Amino acid sequence: MSSNTDVSLSSYDEDQGSKLIRKAREAPFVPVGMAGFAAIVAYGLYKLKSRGNTKMSIHLIHMRVAAQGFVVGAMTVGMAYSMYREYWAKPKP
């Protein structure tokens, strides 16, 4: 068995904060989707007290659908932005 000692450990030298910042620059709509998901969940928990006569399961389903819709929308916009940057806004050589 041969061991490979030439492995680059540059990716392991990053701390969590710098890795999150680097990933956010590569895909800027991922943090937007995460923040929107958290905001919708927080709003749903806040509105849980004043849901009226709506069943708990219906309220939770509505909040889940809203949160998932926001995340899917952010992913779609992010993919469109990435495609624009890669194919249309790319400088001509």
Coordinates of C-alpha atoms in Angstrom, one line a residue:
M1 CA 0.0 0.0 0.0
S2 CA 1.3 3.4 -0.9
S3 CA 0.3 6.5 1.0
N4 CA -0.1 9.8 -0.8
T5 CA 1.6 12.4 1.3
D6 CA 1.3 15.2 -1.3
V7 CA -2.3 16.0 -0.3
S8 CA -3.0 19.7 -0.2
L9 CA -4.6 20.8 3.0
S10 CA -5.4 24.3 1.9
S11 CA -9.2 23.6 2.2
Y12 CA -8.7 22.4 5.7
D13 CA -6.9 25.6 6.8
E14 CA -10.1 27.7 6.5
D15 CA -12.1 28.5 9.5
Q16 CA -15.9 28.3 9.4
G17 CA -16.4 32.1 8.9
S18 CA -14.1 32.4 6.0
K19 CA -15.5 29.3 4.3
L20 CA -19.1 30.7 4.7
I21 CA -18.0 34.0 3.2
R22 CA -16.2 32.3 0.3
K23 CA -19.3 30.1 -0.4
A24 CA -21.6 33.1 -0.2
R25 CA -19.5 34.9 -2.9
E26 CA -19.6 31.8 -5.1
A27 CA -23.4 31.4 -4.8
P28 CA -24.9 34.6 -3.4
F29 CA -28.5 33.4 -3.3
V30 CA -27.9 30.5 -0.9
P31 CA -27.6 32.7 2.2
V32 CA -30.6 34.6 0.9
G33 CA -32.6 31.4 0.8
M34 CA -31.4 30.4 4.2
A35 CA -32.3 33.8 5.7
G36 CA -35.7 33.7 4.1
F37 CA -36.4 30.2 5.4
A38 CA -35.5 31.3 8.9
A39 CA -37.6 34.4 8.6
I40 CA -40.7 32.4 7.5
V41 CA -40.2 29.8 10.2
A42 CA -39.9 32.6 12.8
Y43 CA -43.0 34.3 11.4
G44 CA -44.9 31.0 11.5
L45 CA -43.9 30.5 15.2
Y46 CA -45.0 34.0 16.0
K47 CA -48.3 33.6 14.3
L48 CA -48.9 30.2 16.0
K49 CA -50.7 31.9 18.9
S50 CA -53.1 33.9 16.8
R51 CA -54.0 31.3 14.2
G52 CA -57.7 31.4 15.2
N53 CA -59.7 28.3 14.6
T54 CA -57.2 26.9 12.0
K55 CA -56.0 23.5 12.8
M56 CA -52.4 23.1 13.9
S57 CA -51.6 20.7 11.1
I58 CA -52.9 23.1 8.4
H59 CA -51.0 26.0 9.9
L60 CA -47.7 24.0 9.9
I61 CA -48.3 22.8 6.3
H62 CA -48.8 26.3 5.1
M63 CA -45.6 27.5 6.8
R64 CA -43.7 24.5 5.4
V65 CA -44.9 25.3 1.9
A66 CA -44.1 29.0 2.2
A67 CA -40.6 28.2 3.5
Q68 CA -39.9 25.6 0.8
G69 CA -41.3 28.0 -1.9
F70 CA -39.0 30.7 -0.8
V71 CA -35.9 28.4 -0.8
V72 CA -36.8 27.0 -4.3
G73 CA -37.4 30.6 -5.6
A74 CA -34.0 31.7 -4.3
M75 CA -32.3 28.6 -5.8
T76 CA -34.0 29.4 -9.2
V77 CA -33.0 33.0 -9.2
G78 CA -29.4 31.9 -8.1
M79 CA -29.2 29.5 -11.0
A80 CA -30.4 32.1 -13.5
Y81 CA -27.9 34.6 -12.1
S82 CA -25.1 32.0 -12.4
M83 CA -26.1 31.1 -16.0
Y84 CA -26.2 34.8 -16.9
R85 CA -22.7 35.4 -15.4
E86 CA -21.2 32.3 -17.1
Y87 CA -22.8 32.5 -20.6
W88 CA -23.9 36.1 -21.3
A89 CA -21.9 38.4 -19.1
K90 CA -18.6 36.6 -19.8
P91 CA -16.1 38.8 -21.5
K92 CA -15.1 37.8 -25.0
P93 CA -11.5 36.5 -25.4

